[in-house]
Short mmCIF file of C-alpha atoms in Angstrom, two decimals:
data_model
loop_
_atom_site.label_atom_id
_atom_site.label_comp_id
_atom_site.label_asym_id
_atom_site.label_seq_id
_atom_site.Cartn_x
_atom_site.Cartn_y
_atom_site.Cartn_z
CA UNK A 141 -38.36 10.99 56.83
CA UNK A 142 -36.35 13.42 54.39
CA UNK A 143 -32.73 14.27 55.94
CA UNK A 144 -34.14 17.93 55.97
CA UNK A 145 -37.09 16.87 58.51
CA UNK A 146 -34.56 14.58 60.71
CA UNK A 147 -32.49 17.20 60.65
CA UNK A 148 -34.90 20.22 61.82
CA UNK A 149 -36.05 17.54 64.20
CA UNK A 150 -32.89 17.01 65.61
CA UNK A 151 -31.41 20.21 65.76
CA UNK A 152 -28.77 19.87 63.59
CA UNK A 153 -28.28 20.86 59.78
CA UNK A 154 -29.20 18.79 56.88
CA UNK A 155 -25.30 19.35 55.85
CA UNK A 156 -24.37 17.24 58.95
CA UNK A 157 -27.11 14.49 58.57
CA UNK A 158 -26.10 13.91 54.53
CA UNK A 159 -22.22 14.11 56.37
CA UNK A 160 -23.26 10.96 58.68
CA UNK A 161 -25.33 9.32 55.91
CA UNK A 162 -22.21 9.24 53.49
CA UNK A 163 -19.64 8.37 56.52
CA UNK A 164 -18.42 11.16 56.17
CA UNK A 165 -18.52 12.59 59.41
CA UNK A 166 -19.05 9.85 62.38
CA UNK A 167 -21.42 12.00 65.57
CA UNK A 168 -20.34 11.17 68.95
CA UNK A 169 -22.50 8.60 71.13
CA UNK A 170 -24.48 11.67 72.90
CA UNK A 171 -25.65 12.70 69.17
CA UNK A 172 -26.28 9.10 68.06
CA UNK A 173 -29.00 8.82 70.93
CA UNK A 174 -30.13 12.23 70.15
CA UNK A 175 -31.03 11.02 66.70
CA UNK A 176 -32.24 7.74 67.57
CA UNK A 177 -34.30 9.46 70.07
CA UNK A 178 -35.79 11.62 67.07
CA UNK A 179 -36.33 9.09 64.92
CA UNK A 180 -37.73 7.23 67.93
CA UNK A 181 -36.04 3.63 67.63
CA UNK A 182 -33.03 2.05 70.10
CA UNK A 183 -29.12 3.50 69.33
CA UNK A 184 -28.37 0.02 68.21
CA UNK A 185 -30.88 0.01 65.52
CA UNK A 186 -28.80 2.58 63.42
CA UNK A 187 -26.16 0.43 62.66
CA UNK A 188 -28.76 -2.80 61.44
CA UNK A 189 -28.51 -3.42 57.89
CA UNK A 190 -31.96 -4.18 56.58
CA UNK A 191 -30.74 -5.88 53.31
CA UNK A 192 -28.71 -8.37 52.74
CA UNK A 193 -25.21 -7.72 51.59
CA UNK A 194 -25.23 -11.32 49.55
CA UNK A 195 -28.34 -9.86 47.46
CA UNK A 196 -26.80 -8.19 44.63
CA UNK A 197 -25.00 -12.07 44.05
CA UNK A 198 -27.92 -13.81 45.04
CA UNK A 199 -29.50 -11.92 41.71
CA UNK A 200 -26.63 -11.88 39.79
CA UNK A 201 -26.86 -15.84 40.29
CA UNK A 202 -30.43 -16.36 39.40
CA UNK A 203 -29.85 -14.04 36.59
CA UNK A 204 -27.32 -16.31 35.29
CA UNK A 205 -29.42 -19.47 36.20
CA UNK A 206 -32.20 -17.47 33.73
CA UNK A 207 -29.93 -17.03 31.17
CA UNK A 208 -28.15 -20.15 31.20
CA UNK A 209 -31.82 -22.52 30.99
CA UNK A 210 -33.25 -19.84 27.86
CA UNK A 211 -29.26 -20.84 26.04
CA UNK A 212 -30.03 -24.29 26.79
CA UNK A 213 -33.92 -24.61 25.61
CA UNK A 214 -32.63 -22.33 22.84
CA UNK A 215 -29.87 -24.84 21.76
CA UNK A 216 -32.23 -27.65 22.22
CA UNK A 217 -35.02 -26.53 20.28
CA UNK A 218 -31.88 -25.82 17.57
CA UNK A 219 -31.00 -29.68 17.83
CA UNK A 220 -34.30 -30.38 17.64
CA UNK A 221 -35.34 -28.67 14.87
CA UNK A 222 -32.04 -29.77 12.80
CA UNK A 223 -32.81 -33.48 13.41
CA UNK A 224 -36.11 -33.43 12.45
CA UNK A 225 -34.93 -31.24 9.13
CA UNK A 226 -32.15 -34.25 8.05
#
């Protein structure tokens, strides 16, 4: 749902929805449940974060792990290939 339908839905401008979605402005409770209402879930479900907050490290690290075995087979291959030259 685009801010502009939530917000048509929930009587309310799409200047106040973006103004909630960048914490900019916080709604009282009674307009929390009047969105949640509109968007049909439970109050509490607004404030779940659906990702992780440890993802963005969790990739940096396997990006690292990536990078660090293609340096090492790269190095090897390097010793490798030396030895077998002398």
């Amino acid at each position: 749902m685009t801010q502009e339908e939530l917000a048509e839905k929930a009587n309310v401008s799409t200047h106040y929805i973006a103004m909630i979605e960048t914490c900019k402005k916080y709604p009282k409770p009674d307009m929390l449940e009047h969105i949640a209402k509109t968007l049909g879930i439970e109050p509490y479900k607004l404030f779940n974060v659906e990702t992780d907050p440890n993802e963005p490290l969790e990739r940096l690290h396997m990006k690292i792990i990536i990078d660090m075995k293609q340096i090492i087979n790269e190095a090897l291959e390097k010793a490798l290939d030396f030895k077998s030259k002398n």
